[in-house]
Coordinates of C-alpha atoms and ligand atoms in Angstrom, one line a residue:
M1 CA 26.1 0.4 -65.3
R2 CA 28.6 -0.2 -68.0
A3 CA 27.4 -0.5 -71.6
A4 CA 28.7 -0.7 -75.1
I5 CA 27.3 2.2 -77.1
I6 CA 27.4 2.8 -80.8
E7 CA 27.2 6.6 -80.8
R8 CA 26.9 6.9 -84.5
P9 CA 28.0 4.8 -87.5
G10 CA 31.7 3.8 -87.0
Q11 CA 32.0 4.9 -83.4
V12 CA 31.7 2.6 -80.5
T13 CA 32.7 3.1 -76.8
V14 CA 32.2 1.2 -73.5
Q15 CA 31.0 3.7 -70.9
E16 CA 29.0 4.4 -67.8
V17 CA 25.3 5.0 -68.4
P18 CA 22.2 5.2 -66.1
D19 CA 20.8 1.9 -65.0
P20 CA 17.6 0.9 -67.0
Q21 CA 14.4 1.1 -65.1
S22 CA 11.6 -1.3 -65.7
A23 CA 8.2 0.1 -66.7
A24 CA 5.1 -1.6 -65.2
D25 CA 5.0 -4.3 -67.9
E26 CA 8.8 -4.8 -68.1
V27 CA 11.6 -6.7 -66.4
V28 CA 15.2 -5.7 -65.8
V29 CA 17.7 -8.5 -66.7
A30 CA 21.3 -8.9 -65.5
V31 CA 23.0 -9.9 -68.8
A32 CA 25.0 -13.1 -68.5
L33 CA 25.9 -13.4 -72.2
A34 CA 25.1 -11.6 -75.4
G35 CA 26.0 -12.9 -78.9
L36 CA 27.5 -10.7 -81.6
C37 CA 25.9 -11.1 -85.1
G38 CA 25.7 -9.6 -88.5
T39 CA 22.9 -7.2 -87.5
D40 CA 25.3 -5.5 -85.0
L41 CA 27.8 -5.0 -87.8
H42 CA 25.1 -3.4 -90.0
I43 CA 24.2 -1.0 -87.1
Y44 CA 27.9 -0.2 -86.7
A45 CA 28.3 0.4 -90.4
G46 CA 25.1 2.5 -90.5
E47 CA 23.9 0.7 -93.6
V48 CA 20.2 1.2 -92.9
N49 CA 18.4 4.0 -91.1
Y50 CA 19.1 2.9 -87.6
V51 CA 18.6 5.1 -84.5
Y52 CA 21.7 6.4 -82.6
P53 CA 23.0 6.3 -80.0
I54 CA 22.1 2.7 -79.4
I55 CA 23.3 -0.1 -77.1
P56 CA 23.2 -3.1 -79.5
G57 CA 22.8 -6.8 -78.5
H58 CA 19.7 -8.8 -79.3
E59 CA 20.9 -12.4 -78.6
V60 CA 20.8 -12.2 -74.9
V61 CA 20.6 -14.5 -71.9
G62 CA 20.6 -13.6 -68.2
T63 CA 18.8 -13.4 -64.9
I64 CA 15.8 -11.3 -63.9
M65 CA 16.8 -8.6 -61.3
E66 CA 13.5 -6.8 -60.9
V67 CA 10.0 -7.0 -62.3
G68 CA 7.5 -4.2 -63.0
E69 CA 4.3 -4.0 -60.9
D70 CA 2.0 -5.4 -63.6
V71 CA 4.3 -8.4 -64.4
E72 CA 2.9 -11.8 -63.5
D73 CA 4.6 -15.2 -63.7
L74 CA 8.1 -13.8 -63.8
S75 CA 10.2 -13.1 -60.7
P76 CA 13.7 -12.0 -59.7
G77 CA 16.3 -14.8 -60.0
M78 CA 14.7 -16.5 -63.0
R79 CA 17.1 -17.5 -65.8
I80 CA 15.7 -16.2 -69.1
T81 CA 16.2 -15.1 -72.6
F82 CA 14.0 -12.8 -74.7
D83 CA 12.7 -12.5 -78.2
P84 CA 14.2 -9.2 -79.3
N85 CA 11.3 -8.6 -81.7
V86 CA 8.6 -6.6 -80.0
P87 CA 5.4 -6.6 -82.1
C88 CA 2.5 -4.2 -81.5
G89 CA -0.1 -6.9 -81.8
Q90 CA -2.6 -4.5 -83.4
C91 CA -1.4 -3.7 -86.9
H92 CA -2.4 -5.3 -90.2
F93 CA 0.3 -7.9 -90.1
C94 CA 0.1 -8.6 -86.4
R95 CA -3.6 -9.4 -86.8
R96 CA -2.5 -11.9 -89.4
S97 CA 0.1 -13.5 -87.2
R98 CA 2.9 -12.2 -89.3
F99 CA 4.5 -10.6 -86.3
N100 CA 7.9 -10.3 -88.0
H101 CA 6.4 -7.8 -90.4
C102 CA 4.8 -5.6 -87.7
L103 CA 4.3 -2.1 -88.9
N104 CA 5.2 -0.7 -85.5
W105 CA 8.1 -3.1 -84.8
Q106 CA 10.5 -2.5 -82.0
G107 CA 13.8 -4.4 -81.9
I108 CA 15.6 -4.7 -78.6
G109 CA 19.3 -3.9 -79.5
V110 CA 18.1 -2.3 -82.7
T111 CA 15.5 0.4 -82.1
R112 CA 15.8 0.3 -78.3
H113 CA 18.7 -0.5 -76.0
G114 CA 19.9 -4.1 -76.0
G115 CA 22.1 -6.5 -74.2
F116 CA 25.8 -5.4 -74.7
A117 CA 25.4 -3.9 -71.2
E118 CA 25.3 -5.1 -67.6
R119 CA 21.5 -4.7 -67.6
V120 CA 18.7 -4.4 -70.0
A121 CA 15.0 -3.6 -69.5
V122 CA 12.6 -5.6 -71.7
P123 CA 8.8 -6.1 -72.0
A124 CA 7.7 -9.2 -70.0
K125 CA 5.7 -10.4 -72.9
V126 CA 8.8 -11.3 -74.9
V127 CA 10.6 -13.1 -72.1
Y128 CA 11.2 -16.9 -72.2
P129 CA 12.3 -18.7 -69.0
I130 CA 15.1 -21.2 -69.9
G131 CA 15.2 -23.2 -66.6
D132 CA 18.6 -24.9 -66.2
L133 CA 19.7 -24.6 -69.8
P134 CA 23.3 -23.5 -69.6
F135 CA 23.8 -19.8 -70.7
E136 CA 26.4 -20.8 -73.3
R137 CA 23.8 -22.9 -75.1
A138 CA 20.9 -20.5 -74.5
A139 CA 22.8 -17.7 -76.2
F140 CA 22.0 -19.5 -79.5
I141 CA 18.3 -19.5 -79.0
E142 CA 17.7 -16.3 -81.1
P143 CA 19.8 -17.3 -84.1
L144 CA 18.3 -20.9 -84.0
S145 CA 14.8 -19.4 -83.8
C146 CA 15.6 -17.6 -87.2
V147 CA 16.7 -21.0 -88.5
V148 CA 13.6 -22.7 -87.3
Y149 CA 11.5 -20.0 -89.0
G150 CA 13.4 -20.4 -92.3
L151 CA 12.8 -24.2 -92.2
Q152 CA 9.1 -23.7 -91.3
R153 CA 8.9 -21.6 -94.5
A154 CA 10.8 -24.0 -96.8
T155 CA 9.6 -27.2 -95.1
P156 CA 12.3 -29.8 -96.0
A157 CA 10.6 -33.2 -96.0
L158 CA 11.6 -36.7 -94.8
G159 CA 14.1 -38.1 -97.2
D160 CA 15.1 -34.9 -98.9
R161 CA 18.5 -34.1 -100.3
V162 CA 19.6 -30.7 -99.1
L163 CA 22.5 -28.4 -100.1
I164 CA 23.6 -25.6 -97.8
F165 CA 25.9 -22.8 -99.0
G166 CA 27.9 -21.4 -96.1
A167 CA 29.2 -23.2 -92.9
G168 CA 29.3 -20.2 -90.5
P169 CA 27.3 -20.4 -87.3
I170 CA 24.0 -20.1 -89.2
G171 CA 24.9 -22.6 -91.8
L172 CA 25.9 -25.1 -89.1
L173 CA 22.7 -24.5 -87.2
L174 CA 20.8 -25.0 -90.5
L175 CA 22.7 -28.3 -91.1
Q176 CA 21.7 -29.7 -87.7
A177 CA 18.1 -28.5 -87.9
V178 CA 17.7 -29.9 -91.4
R179 CA 18.8 -33.3 -90.3
R180 CA 16.2 -33.3 -87.5
A181 CA 13.6 -32.0 -90.0
G182 CA 14.1 -35.1 -92.2
G183 CA 17.0 -34.3 -94.5
A184 CA 18.4 -37.7 -95.6
Y185 CA 21.5 -36.4 -97.3
V186 CA 22.9 -33.0 -96.5
V187 CA 25.8 -31.4 -98.4
V188 CA 27.6 -28.3 -97.1
T189 CA 29.9 -26.1 -99.0
D190 CA 32.2 -23.2 -97.8
V191 CA 35.5 -21.6 -98.7
Q192 CA 37.0 -22.4 -95.3
Q193 CA 38.3 -26.0 -94.8
G194 CA 38.1 -25.6 -91.0
R195 CA 34.4 -24.8 -91.2
L196 CA 33.8 -27.8 -93.4
Q197 CA 35.5 -30.1 -90.8
L198 CA 33.1 -28.7 -88.3
A199 CA 30.2 -29.4 -90.7
A200 CA 31.4 -33.0 -91.1
S201 CA 31.6 -33.5 -87.3
L202 CA 28.1 -32.1 -87.0
G203 CA 26.6 -34.5 -89.4
A204 CA 27.1 -33.3 -92.9
D205 CA 27.0 -36.3 -95.3
R206 CA 29.4 -34.6 -97.7
T207 CA 31.4 -31.4 -97.6
V208 CA 32.7 -29.5 -100.6
V209 CA 35.3 -26.7 -100.7
A210 CA 33.8 -23.8 -102.6
D211 CA 36.1 -23.0 -105.5
E212 CA 36.0 -23.0 -109.2
D213 CA 35.8 -26.8 -109.3
Q214 CA 32.9 -27.1 -106.9
T215 CA 30.2 -27.7 -109.5
A216 CA 31.1 -31.3 -110.3
A217 CA 31.4 -32.2 -106.7
L218 CA 28.1 -30.6 -105.8
R219 CA 26.4 -32.3 -108.7
A220 CA 27.9 -35.7 -107.7
G221 CA 26.0 -35.4 -104.4
A222 CA 22.7 -35.2 -106.2
P223 CA 22.8 -35.9 -109.9
M224 CA 19.1 -35.0 -110.3
G225 CA 19.4 -31.9 -108.1
Y226 CA 18.6 -31.2 -104.5
D227 CA 15.1 -31.0 -103.1
V228 CA 16.1 -28.0 -101.0
V229 CA 19.0 -25.6 -101.6
I230 CA 19.7 -23.0 -98.9
D231 CA 22.0 -20.0 -99.1
A232 CA 23.5 -19.1 -95.7
T233 CA 26.2 -16.8 -97.1
G234 CA 24.4 -13.6 -98.2
V235 CA 26.9 -13.3 -101.1
P236 CA 24.9 -12.3 -104.2
S237 CA 27.1 -14.4 -106.6
V238 CA 26.5 -17.5 -104.4
V239 CA 22.8 -16.9 -104.3
A240 CA 22.7 -16.5 -108.0
G241 CA 24.2 -20.0 -108.4
C242 CA 21.7 -21.7 -106.0
M243 CA 19.0 -22.2 -108.5
D244 CA 21.2 -24.4 -110.7
Y245 CA 21.2 -27.1 -108.1
V246 CA 17.5 -27.3 -107.3
T247 CA 15.8 -30.4 -108.6
P248 CA 12.6 -30.0 -110.6
G249 CA 9.8 -29.5 -108.1
G250 CA 12.3 -28.4 -105.5
K251 CA 12.9 -25.3 -103.3
A252 CA 15.4 -22.6 -102.8
L253 CA 15.6 -20.8 -99.4
F254 CA 17.3 -17.4 -99.4
F255 CA 18.4 -17.2 -95.8
G256 CA 21.7 -15.2 -95.9
V257 CA 21.3 -11.4 -95.8
C258 CA 22.6 -9.9 -99.1
P259 CA 23.4 -6.2 -99.4
E260 CA 20.2 -4.2 -99.8
D261 CA 21.1 -2.9 -103.3
A262 CA 22.3 -6.3 -104.7
T263 CA 20.7 -7.9 -107.7
I264 CA 21.2 -11.2 -109.3
P265 CA 20.6 -12.5 -112.8
F266 CA 17.8 -15.0 -112.9
S267 CA 15.9 -17.0 -115.5
P268 CA 12.1 -16.9 -115.0
F269 CA 11.9 -19.6 -117.7
E270 CA 14.0 -21.9 -115.6
L271 CA 11.8 -21.2 -112.5
Y272 CA 8.7 -22.0 -114.6
R273 CA 10.2 -25.0 -116.5
R274 CA 11.5 -26.7 -113.3
D275 CA 8.6 -25.9 -110.9
I276 CA 10.9 -24.2 -108.5
S277 CA 9.7 -22.5 -105.3
V278 CA 11.7 -19.7 -103.8
Y279 CA 11.4 -18.7 -100.2
G280 CA 12.6 -15.6 -98.3
S281 CA 13.0 -15.8 -94.5
F282 CA 13.0 -12.6 -92.5
A283 CA 14.1 -12.8 -88.9
L284 CA 11.7 -15.1 -86.9
N285 CA 8.1 -15.4 -86.0
R286 CA 7.2 -17.0 -82.6
T287 CA 9.8 -19.7 -83.0
F288 CA 11.6 -19.4 -79.7
G289 CA 9.7 -22.4 -78.3
P290 CA 11.0 -25.0 -80.8
A291 CA 14.5 -23.5 -80.7
I292 CA 14.6 -23.9 -76.9
E293 CA 13.5 -27.5 -77.2
L294 CA 16.2 -28.3 -79.8
L295 CA 18.9 -26.9 -77.5
R296 CA 17.5 -28.4 -74.3
G297 CA 17.4 -31.9 -75.7
G298 CA 20.8 -31.6 -77.4
A299 CA 19.4 -32.1 -80.9
V300 CA 21.4 -29.1 -81.9
D301 CA 25.0 -28.9 -80.6
V302 CA 26.3 -25.3 -80.4
K303 CA 29.5 -25.8 -78.5
P304 CA 31.7 -26.2 -81.6
L305 CA 30.1 -22.9 -83.0
L306 CA 31.5 -20.8 -80.1
S307 CA 34.9 -19.3 -80.9
H308 CA 35.4 -16.3 -78.7
R309 CA 34.2 -14.9 -75.4
F310 CA 35.1 -11.4 -74.2
P311 CA 34.3 -9.2 -71.2
L312 CA 32.1 -6.2 -72.0
E313 CA 35.1 -3.8 -71.9
R314 CA 36.5 -5.6 -75.0
F315 CA 33.4 -5.1 -77.1
P316 CA 35.1 -2.8 -79.6
H317 CA 37.8 -5.5 -80.1
A318 CA 35.2 -8.2 -80.6
L319 CA 33.4 -6.0 -83.1
E320 CA 36.7 -5.5 -84.9
I321 CA 37.3 -9.3 -85.2
A322 CA 33.8 -9.8 -86.5
R323 CA 34.1 -6.9 -88.9
T324 CA 37.6 -7.4 -90.4
R325 CA 37.8 -11.2 -89.9
S326 CA 41.4 -10.5 -88.6
E327 CA 41.3 -14.0 -87.1
P328 CA 39.1 -17.0 -87.8
A329 CA 35.8 -16.6 -85.8
M330 CA 32.6 -18.3 -85.5
K331 CA 30.2 -17.1 -82.8
I332 CA 31.5 -14.4 -80.5
L333 CA 29.9 -14.0 -77.1
I334 CA 30.2 -10.9 -74.8
Q335 CA 30.0 -11.6 -71.1
P336 CA 28.9 -8.4 -69.3
T337 CA 28.5 -9.8 -65.8
G338 CA 29.8 -12.8 -63.8
Ligands
ZN401 ZN1 21.3 -11.9 -84.6
ZN402 ZN1 2.1 -4.9 -85.4

């Protein structure tokens, strides 16, 4: 089959590789679409100790081609997606249902071959059938699952005022999910005007261009502060400013992925004085179910978030666009088959 392989940091090729075989408890999937995301850029950049060579791709939808002999309830022809996080089920954290912190964690497209390929073999236990949900929508299940997990952590309540920094694909998923979760008044800020127009069309009550004058406009949206402030930028200087907008008794959710060595100035007195709660949100934890429902019912609209679609052979080009932002991009999908 054809596959995109990151041989080592900074080197990517599309080449012929052996077809994956399914172990007894696995299925082989013909990949219809696979979404490109920040994690793939981190693997390409070699920022953490990843394993190489690796076929990346963890936001994957497709059709089952073959099933291992021990697999029940799944059969060839089924349209599916899979949770790329494969927990061991036995370790300290798995036994406490914190599967995203599994000590023996395997990530499809991260520690084992993923979906930027014509086929991928995955454990049956992480497979989710999607019925007739269109692949273009289903490709957003994994990122939306991360969003659902983040909101399960920070739990916005009915009637809350919410401020979201960042209107990329994740920020716009957060916006829509927050509205469904009870957010009464949601403000979105970003440096790109085009993204803010999308935010407005997807239900933001107010959009604010992120510039040196943003403070007054953001404060005008909630003079007493916001009940929940979410960072979806991963930019340390932006994260540092989040806390200023949290109302006494409110919450801050650090959703964007900052560089590993970044630090921010921070006042423990302010946290104490204003009763602020701060939440991290790492990946997802058994949240594929709600994400599928949100997409199936149309509660979350992902069509406007899709900017590019490339055949597998153009994976290096797609990676380049995502990496250098040489042209405006939202979600980029790779289409290995069909
Ligand atoms: Zn991702
Ligand atoms: Zn475990």
